[in-house]
Coordinates of C-alpha atoms (C1' of nucleotides) in Angstrom, one line a residue:
Chain A
X1 CA -27.5 13.1 12.8
X2 CA -28.0 15.0 9.6
X3 CA -25.7 12.6 7.8
X4 CA -23.0 15.2 7.0
X5 CA -20.0 13.1 7.1
X6 CA -16.7 14.8 7.7
X7 CA -17.8 18.4 7.5
X8 CA -15.7 21.5 8.3
X9 CA -17.8 22.0 11.4
X10 CA -14.9 22.4 13.7
X11 CA -16.7 24.3 16.5
X12 CA -19.8 22.2 16.5
X13 CA -22.2 23.3 19.2
X14 CA -23.4 19.8 20.4
X15 CA -21.1 18.4 23.0
X16 CA -21.9 14.9 22.0
X17 CA -20.6 15.6 18.5
X18 CA -17.4 17.0 19.7
X19 CA -16.9 14.1 22.1
X20 CA -17.5 11.6 19.4
X21 CA -15.1 13.2 16.9
X22 CA -12.3 13.8 19.3
X23 CA -12.6 10.3 20.7
X24 CA -12.3 8.9 17.2
X25 CA -9.4 11.1 16.2
X26 CA -7.6 10.3 19.4
X27 CA -8.2 6.6 18.9
X28 CA -6.7 6.8 15.4
X29 CA -3.6 8.5 16.7
X30 CA -3.2 6.0 19.4
X31 CA -3.7 3.1 17.1
X32 CA -1.4 4.5 14.5
X33 CA 1.4 4.8 17.0
X34 CA 0.8 1.2 18.1
X35 CA 0.4 -0.6 14.8
X36 CA 1.1 1.8 12.0
X37 CA -1.6 3.3 9.8
X38 CA -2.5 0.6 7.3
X39 CA -3.3 -2.2 9.8
X40 CA -5.8 0.0 11.7
X41 CA -9.4 -0.9 10.8
X42 CA -12.6 0.9 11.4
X43 CA -13.5 -1.8 13.8
X44 CA -10.4 -1.0 15.8
X45 CA -11.3 2.6 15.8
X46 CA -14.8 2.3 17.1
X47 CA -13.7 -0.2 19.8
X48 CA -10.9 2.1 21.0
X49 CA -13.1 5.2 20.8
X50 CA -15.9 3.3 22.4
X51 CA -18.4 4.5 19.8
X52 CA -21.2 2.8 17.9
X53 CA -20.4 1.6 14.4
X54 CA -23.2 3.7 12.9
X55 CA -22.0 6.7 14.8
X56 CA -18.6 6.4 13.2
X57 CA -20.1 6.3 9.7
X58 CA -22.3 9.3 10.6
X59 CA -19.1 11.4 11.0
X60 CA -16.5 9.9 8.7
X61 CA -16.6 8.0 5.5
X62 CA -13.5 5.9 6.4
X63 CA -10.3 6.0 8.3
X64 CA -8.6 8.2 5.8
X65 CA -11.1 10.9 6.4
X66 CA -10.3 10.8 10.1
X67 CA -6.6 11.0 9.4
X68 CA -6.8 13.9 6.9
X69 CA -9.1 15.8 9.4
X70 CA -6.5 15.4 12.1
X71 CA -3.6 16.1 9.8
X72 CA -4.6 19.7 9.3
X73 CA -3.9 20.3 12.9
X74 CA -0.4 19.0 12.7
X75 CA 2.0 21.5 11.2
X76 CA 4.3 19.1 9.6
X77 CA 5.5 20.1 6.2
X78 CA 4.8 23.8 7.0
X79 CA 7.7 24.7 4.8
X80 CA 7.4 28.3 4.0
X81 CA 9.5 28.9 0.9
X82 CA 12.1 31.6 1.4
X83 CA 13.8 33.4 -1.4
X84 CA 16.8 34.3 0.6
X85 CA 19.0 32.4 3.0
X86 CA 20.4 29.0 2.0
X87 CA 18.7 26.9 -0.6
X88 CA 16.2 24.4 0.8
X89 CA 16.7 25.8 4.3
X90 CA 13.7 23.8 5.3
X91 CA 15.5 20.5 5.1
X92 CA 17.4 20.5 8.4
X93 CA 14.5 21.9 10.3
X94 CA 12.3 19.3 8.8
X95 CA 14.6 16.4 9.5
X96 CA 14.8 17.5 13.1
X97 CA 11.1 17.9 13.3
X98 CA 10.8 14.4 11.9
X99 CA 13.1 13.1 14.6
X100 CA 10.9 14.5 17.3
X101 CA 7.8 13.0 15.8
X102 CA 9.6 9.9 14.8
X103 CA 7.1 7.3 15.9
X104 CA 4.3 9.1 14.1
X105 CA 6.3 9.6 11.0
X106 CA 7.4 6.0 10.8
X107 CA 3.8 4.9 11.3
X108 CA 2.5 7.2 8.6
X109 CA 5.3 7.1 6.0
X110 CA 7.1 3.9 6.8
X111 CA 6.5 0.4 5.7
X112 CA 3.3 0.1 7.6
X113 CA 2.2 3.5 6.6
X114 CA -0.4 4.5 4.0
X115 CA 0.0 5.2 0.4
X116 CA -2.3 8.1 0.4
X117 CA -0.6 9.7 3.3
X118 CA 2.7 9.6 1.5
X119 CA 1.1 11.0 -1.6
X120 CA -0.4 13.8 0.5
X121 CA 2.9 14.7 2.0
X122 CA 4.6 14.6 -1.3
X123 CA 2.0 17.0 -2.8
X124 CA 2.6 19.5 0.1
X125 CA 6.3 19.3 -0.2
X126 CA 6.3 19.5 -4.0
X127 CA 4.3 22.7 -3.8
X128 CA 6.7 24.2 -1.3
X129 CA 9.9 23.3 -3.2
X130 CA 8.5 24.5 -6.5
X131 CA 7.5 27.8 -4.9
X132 CA 11.0 28.2 -3.4
X133 CA 12.6 27.6 -6.8
X134 CA 10.3 30.0 -8.5
X135 CA 10.9 32.6 -5.8
X136 CA 14.6 32.2 -6.5
X137 CA 14.2 33.1 -10.1
X138 CA 13.7 29.7 -11.8
X139 CA 11.5 29.9 -14.8
X140 CA 8.3 27.8 -14.7
X141 CA 8.8 24.9 -17.1
X142 CA 8.3 21.3 -17.5
X143 CA 11.9 20.8 -16.8
X144 CA 11.6 22.6 -13.5
X145 CA 8.7 20.3 -12.4
X146 CA 10.8 17.3 -13.2
X147 CA 13.6 18.6 -11.1
X148 CA 11.2 19.3 -8.3
X149 CA 10.0 15.8 -8.5
X150 CA 13.5 14.5 -8.1
X151 CA 14.3 16.7 -5.1
X152 CA 11.1 15.8 -3.3
X153 CA 11.6 12.1 -4.1
X154 CA 15.1 12.3 -2.7
X155 CA 13.9 14.0 0.5
X156 CA 11.0 11.6 1.0
X157 CA 13.1 8.6 0.4
X158 CA 15.6 9.6 3.0
X159 CA 12.9 10.4 5.5
X160 CA 11.2 7.1 4.9
X161 CA 14.3 5.0 5.0
X162 CA 15.4 6.7 8.1
X163 CA 12.1 6.4 9.9
X164 CA 12.1 2.7 8.9
X165 CA 15.6 2.2 10.4
X166 CA 17.0 1.2 7.0
X167 CA 19.7 3.9 7.6
X168 CA 21.1 5.2 10.8
X169 CA 22.0 8.9 11.0
X170 CA 21.4 12.1 12.8
X171 CA 19.3 14.8 11.3
X172 CA 22.4 16.8 10.5
X173 CA 23.9 13.9 8.6
X174 CA 20.6 13.4 6.7
X175 CA 20.6 17.0 5.9
X176 CA 24.2 17.0 4.7
X177 CA 23.8 14.1 2.4
X178 CA 20.5 15.4 1.0
X179 CA 22.0 18.8 0.3
X180 CA 25.3 17.3 -1.1
X181 CA 23.3 15.3 -3.5
X182 CA 20.8 17.7 -4.7
X183 CA 21.9 21.3 -4.2
X184 CA 24.7 21.4 -6.8
X185 CA 22.3 20.3 -9.5
X186 CA 19.6 22.7 -8.4
X187 CA 22.1 25.6 -8.1
X188 CA 23.3 25.0 -11.6
X189 CA 19.7 25.2 -12.7
X190 CA 19.2 28.5 -11.0
X191 CA 22.4 30.0 -12.3
X192 CA 21.8 28.8 -15.8
X193 CA 18.4 30.6 -15.6
X194 CA 18.9 34.4 -15.8
X195 CA 15.5 34.7 -14.0
X196 CA 13.9 37.7 -12.5
X197 CA 15.2 37.5 -8.9
X198 CA 12.5 39.2 -6.9
X199 CA 14.6 41.0 -4.4
X200 CA 17.4 39.1 -2.5
Chain B
X1 CA 0.3 -32.0 -3.4
X2 CA 3.2 -32.0 -1.0
X3 CA 2.2 -28.6 0.3
X4 CA 5.4 -26.9 -0.9
X5 CA 4.1 -23.4 -1.5
X6 CA 6.1 -21.3 -3.8
X7 CA 9.3 -23.4 -4.3
X8 CA 12.0 -22.8 -6.7
X9 CA 10.9 -25.8 -8.7
X10 CA 11.0 -24.1 -12.1
X11 CA 11.3 -27.2 -14.2
X12 CA 8.7 -29.3 -12.4
X13 CA 8.2 -32.6 -14.0
X14 CA 4.4 -32.9 -13.6
X15 CA 2.5 -31.2 -16.4
X16 CA -0.4 -30.4 -14.1
X17 CA 1.8 -28.4 -11.8
X18 CA 3.3 -26.4 -14.7
X19 CA -0.2 -25.8 -16.1
X20 CA -1.5 -24.6 -12.8
X21 CA 1.4 -22.3 -12.0
X22 CA 1.6 -20.7 -15.4
X23 CA -2.2 -20.2 -15.5
X24 CA -2.1 -18.4 -12.2
X25 CA 0.9 -16.3 -13.2
X26 CA -0.7 -15.4 -16.5
X27 CA -3.9 -14.5 -14.7
X28 CA -2.1 -12.2 -12.3
X29 CA -0.4 -10.4 -15.2
X30 CA -3.6 -9.9 -17.0
X31 CA -5.5 -8.7 -14.0
X32 CA -2.7 -6.4 -13.0
X33 CA -2.8 -4.8 -16.4
X34 CA -6.6 -4.4 -16.1
X35 CA -7.0 -3.1 -12.5
X36 CA -3.6 -2.5 -11.1
X37 CA -1.9 -4.7 -8.5
X38 CA -3.5 -3.8 -5.2
X39 CA -7.2 -4.4 -6.3
X40 CA -6.4 -7.9 -7.5
X41 CA -7.7 -10.5 -5.1
X42 CA -6.9 -14.2 -4.7
X43 CA -10.5 -14.9 -5.7
X44 CA -10.0 -12.9 -8.9
X45 CA -6.9 -14.9 -9.6
X46 CA -8.5 -18.3 -9.2
X47 CA -11.5 -17.3 -11.3
X48 CA -9.3 -16.1 -14.1
X49 CA -6.9 -18.9 -13.9
X50 CA -9.8 -21.4 -13.6
X51 CA -8.2 -23.1 -10.7
X52 CA -9.5 -24.4 -7.4
X53 CA -9.1 -22.3 -4.4
X54 CA -7.3 -25.0 -2.5
X55 CA -5.0 -25.5 -5.5
X56 CA -4.0 -21.9 -5.4
X57 CA -3.0 -22.1 -1.8
X58 CA -1.1 -25.4 -2.5
X59 CA 1.2 -23.4 -4.8
X60 CA 1.4 -19.9 -3.4
X61 CA 0.9 -18.3 -0.1
X62 CA -0.7 -15.1 -1.5
X63 CA -0.7 -12.9 -4.5
X64 CA 2.6 -11.4 -3.6
X65 CA 4.3 -14.7 -3.9
X66 CA 2.9 -15.1 -7.3
X67 CA 4.1 -11.7 -8.4
X68 CA 7.6 -12.1 -7.0
X69 CA 7.8 -15.5 -8.7
X70 CA 7.0 -13.9 -12.0
X71 CA 9.1 -10.8 -11.4
X72 CA 12.3 -12.9 -11.6
X73 CA 11.6 -13.6 -15.2
X74 CA 11.2 -9.9 -16.1
X75 CA 14.5 -8.3 -16.4
X76 CA 13.5 -4.9 -15.3
X77 CA 16.1 -3.2 -13.2
X78 CA 18.9 -5.3 -14.6
X79 CA 21.2 -2.4 -14.2
X80 CA 24.7 -3.8 -14.4
X81 CA 26.9 -1.2 -12.8
X82 CA 29.7 0.1 -15.0
X83 CA 32.8 1.7 -13.8
X84 CA 33.5 3.5 -17.0
X85 CA 31.2 5.3 -19.4
X86 CA 29.0 8.1 -18.1
X87 CA 27.8 8.1 -14.6
X88 CA 24.4 6.4 -14.1
X89 CA 24.4 5.3 -17.7
X90 CA 21.5 3.0 -16.8
X91 CA 19.0 5.9 -16.4
X92 CA 18.1 6.6 -20.0
X93 CA 17.9 2.9 -20.9
X94 CA 15.8 2.3 -17.9
X95 CA 13.4 5.2 -18.6
X96 CA 13.0 3.9 -22.1
X97 CA 12.4 0.4 -20.9
X98 CA 9.9 1.8 -18.6
X99 CA 8.1 3.5 -21.4
X100 CA 7.8 0.2 -23.3
X101 CA 6.4 -1.5 -20.3
X102 CA 4.4 1.5 -19.3
X103 CA 1.1 -0.2 -18.5
X104 CA 2.8 -2.7 -16.3
X105 CA 5.0 -0.2 -14.6
X106 CA 2.0 2.0 -13.8
X107 CA 0.1 -0.9 -12.4
X108 CA 3.0 -2.0 -10.2
X109 CA 4.6 1.3 -9.1
X110 CA 1.7 3.8 -9.6
X111 CA -1.1 4.8 -7.3
X112 CA -2.8 1.4 -7.7
X113 CA 0.4 -0.4 -7.3
X114 CA 1.7 -2.3 -4.3
X115 CA 3.9 -1.0 -1.5
X116 CA 6.0 -4.2 -1.4
X117 CA 6.6 -4.0 -5.2
X118 CA 8.0 -0.5 -4.9
X119 CA 10.1 -1.6 -2.0
X120 CA 11.4 -4.5 -4.0
X121 CA 12.3 -2.3 -6.9
X122 CA 14.0 0.2 -4.6
X123 CA 16.2 -2.5 -3.1
X124 CA 17.4 -3.7 -6.5
X125 CA 18.1 -0.3 -7.7
X126 CA 19.8 0.7 -4.5
X127 CA 22.2 -2.2 -4.8
X128 CA 23.0 -1.3 -8.4
X129 CA 23.6 2.4 -7.7
X130 CA 25.7 1.6 -4.7
X131 CA 27.8 -0.8 -6.6
X132 CA 28.4 1.6 -9.4
X133 CA 29.6 4.3 -7.0
X134 CA 31.9 1.9 -5.3
X135 CA 33.2 0.7 -8.6
X136 CA 34.0 4.4 -9.4
X137 CA 36.1 4.7 -6.3
X138 CA 33.7 6.0 -3.7
X139 CA 34.6 4.9 -0.2
X140 CA 32.0 2.7 1.5
X141 CA 30.5 4.8 4.3
X142 CA 27.2 5.8 5.9
X143 CA 27.3 9.0 3.9
X144 CA 27.5 7.1 0.7
X145 CA 24.5 5.1 1.6
X146 CA 22.5 8.2 2.3
X147 CA 23.5 9.7 -1.0
X148 CA 22.5 6.4 -2.7
X149 CA 19.1 6.6 -1.0
X150 CA 18.7 10.1 -2.4
X151 CA 19.5 9.1 -5.9
X152 CA 17.3 6.1 -5.9
X153 CA 14.5 8.1 -4.3
X154 CA 14.8 10.7 -7.0
X155 CA 14.7 8.1 -9.8
X156 CA 11.8 6.2 -8.4
X157 CA 9.8 9.4 -7.8
X158 CA 10.2 10.4 -11.4
X159 CA 9.3 7.0 -12.7
X160 CA 6.2 6.8 -10.5
X161 CA 5.0 10.3 -11.2
X162 CA 5.5 9.8 -14.9
X163 CA 3.8 6.4 -14.9
X164 CA 0.9 8.0 -13.1
X165 CA 0.6 10.8 -15.6
X166 CA 1.5 13.4 -13.0
X167 CA 4.1 14.7 -15.3
X168 CA 4.4 14.5 -19.1
X169 CA 7.8 14.0 -20.6
X170 CA 9.8 11.8 -22.9
X171 CA 12.3 9.4 -21.6
X172 CA 15.0 11.7 -22.8
X173 CA 13.6 14.6 -20.8
X174 CA 13.2 12.5 -17.7
X175 CA 16.8 11.4 -18.1
X176 CA 18.0 14.9 -18.6
X177 CA 16.2 16.2 -15.5
X178 CA 17.3 13.3 -13.4
X179 CA 20.9 13.7 -14.3
X180 CA 20.9 17.5 -14.0
X181 CA 19.6 17.2 -10.5
X182 CA 21.7 14.4 -9.2
X183 CA 24.9 14.0 -11.2
X184 CA 26.6 17.2 -10.1
X185 CA 26.3 16.3 -6.4
X186 CA 27.4 12.8 -6.9
X187 CA 30.3 13.8 -9.1
X188 CA 31.5 16.2 -6.4
X189 CA 31.3 13.2 -4.0
X190 CA 33.5 11.1 -6.2
X191 CA 36.1 13.8 -6.8
X192 CA 36.3 14.7 -3.2
X193 CA 37.0 11.0 -2.6
X194 CA 40.6 10.1 -3.7
X195 CA 39.4 6.5 -4.0
X196 CA 41.1 3.6 -5.6
X197 CA 39.8 3.9 -9.1
X198 CA 39.9 0.3 -10.3
X199 CA 40.8 1.0 -13.9
X200 CA 38.5 3.4 -15.8
Chain C
dC1 C1' -39.0 20.9 31.0
dT2 C1' -39.4 19.5 26.5
dC3 C1' -38.3 18.4 22.1
dC4 C1' -35.0 17.2 18.9
dT5 C1' -30.6 15.5 17.8
dC6 C1' -27.3 12.3 18.4
dT7 C1' -25.8 7.8 19.9
dC8 C1' -26.4 2.9 20.7
dG9 C1' -26.1 -1.7 19.3
dA10 C1' -27.5 -5.3 17.0
dA11 C1' -28.4 -7.3 12.7
dC12 C1' -27.5 -7.5 7.9
dA13 C1' -25.6 -8.4 3.2
dA14 C1' -21.2 -8.4 0.8
dT15 C1' -16.7 -9.6 0.1
dG16 C1' -12.4 -11.5 1.1
dT17 C1' -9.1 -14.8 3.3
dG18 C1' -7.1 -19.1 4.4
dT19 C1' -8.1 -24.1 5.7
dT20 C1' -10.0 -28.6 5.4
dC21 C1' -11.6 -32.9 3.4
dA22 C1' -13.5 -36.5 0.8
dC23 C1' -13.6 -37.4 -4.0
dT24 C1' -12.0 -37.5 -8.9
dT25 C1' -8.6 -37.3 -12.3
dA26 C1' -4.2 -37.0 -14.7
dT27 C1' 0.5 -38.4 -14.9
dG28 C1' 4.7 -40.9 -15.2
dA29 C1' 7.0 -45.1 -14.3
dA30 C1' 7.1 -49.9 -14.6
Chain D
dT1 C1' -1.3 -50.9 -20.6
dT2 C1' -1.6 -50.8 -15.9
dC3 C1' -1.7 -48.7 -11.6
dA4 C1' 0.0 -46.3 -7.4
dT5 C1' 0.3 -41.8 -6.4
dA6 C1' 0.6 -37.0 -6.8
dA7 C1' -2.4 -33.3 -8.1
dG8 C1' -6.6 -30.9 -8.7
dT9 C1' -11.7 -30.2 -7.4
dG10 C1' -15.3 -27.8 -5.2
dA11 C1' -17.8 -27.0 -1.5
dA12 C1' -18.0 -25.9 3.1
dC13 C1' -16.1 -23.7 7.0
dA14 C1' -14.7 -20.0 10.5
dC15 C1' -13.2 -15.7 10.5
dA16 C1' -12.5 -10.7 9.6
dT17 C1' -13.9 -6.4 7.6
dT18 C1' -16.8 -3.1 5.5
dG19 C1' -20.8 -0.1 5.1
dT20 C1' -25.9 0.2 5.9
dT21 C1' -30.2 0.2 8.4
dC22 C1' -33.4 0.9 12.1
dG23 C1' -35.9 1.3 16.4
dA24 C1' -35.1 2.5 21.1
dG25 C1' -33.2 5.5 24.2
dA26 C1' -30.2 9.0 26.2
dG27 C1' -28.3 13.6 26.2
dG28 C1' -28.1 18.4 25.3
dA29 C1' -29.9 23.0 23.7
dG30 C1' -32.9 26.5 24.5

DNA sequence: CTCCTCTCGAACAATGTGTTCACTTATGAA
DNA sequence: TTCATAAGTGAACACATTGTTCGAGAGGAG
């Protein structure tokens, strides 16, 4: 092993390497679904993947590296900002997607989830929301960033609370409440802002 | 030692007990300010407090117990809901309070903070916001709870992002953005709801 | 087939947790 | 002041987890 931990070598030639990495990734997913993300230890991982301890560290620096490697393959949070159509059209689709992957979402974002994972999701969503508002003519500003933070915070809070069973609702209800709370304020922002609407 | 870990015995007679507990609490606060909450270990605590390991466990079950004991004395999040005055009047005061206690807030809520601490703060704030909306005539409902979750999520997200230096702003700016995002939606909710306005 | 890479697995040093116990000390009440 | 007792000490323990190292051996590429 050349010691290249967590490289981008997706299509590695050596069958052994592929076997090891996929075994570890699969083990992580399984364990996450069973216990949540935080409680999973490297020791769990190598036991489940049936892989030597040294082998693990030859490929990944820690469990987070494994997760973030796998996360790229999931297309959660692939919210492509749209300038037309309803504001924040992503929300309903996302809430529904979250319901489908509920166990995983709870494990990653919920109480037993991981701080870094939430932060990662927040970053992705923040970028998407910001882009959408810019595409709809909002002027880039500190104020805009604050508003984006609010919107993302609201969305993540609902998702987390719902995944954790703190609230009971359908995706449609989540969506309605989210939009009812946030859209009026954002719409006011957009209208107040003359903006250079790039097409409609 | 009778083995009563973390009791409510605030005014304990024995001077030794008081000495031990305050030493541990003070140690936790100091260490939190130095390293953030998560990295602090029980071992750190007993070294700093200069207290035997067994003594620590005679008084507290873990570091979280120490924190939650101390937290009661801080009057963060003492947002008394008001039925009159502007909606969410607590927000500016709270943002300002947060600025004063910035180092502590960052340590508790920020990247190096603790999951449970955030959850605790969220619970307190959720209750306060919910009460305020009820006091202003909103009907108790699942929808209301969802909206409250949004509002609290937005507030916490701003606070955290700001404490972590992800965004730069004054309390007034935070307050403006928060209210601009959230108040229109909430106001619409209250107006749509005939409600039994109890005075105002 | 052969050579090189990867894996194995065990051992290691660190660090942390939570418990136990015999011993010493401080405290508060009489 | 005396003294029974509640409290603190400190060291040792078993255990879990991390991240590293190394020689031996197996597996794959070419």
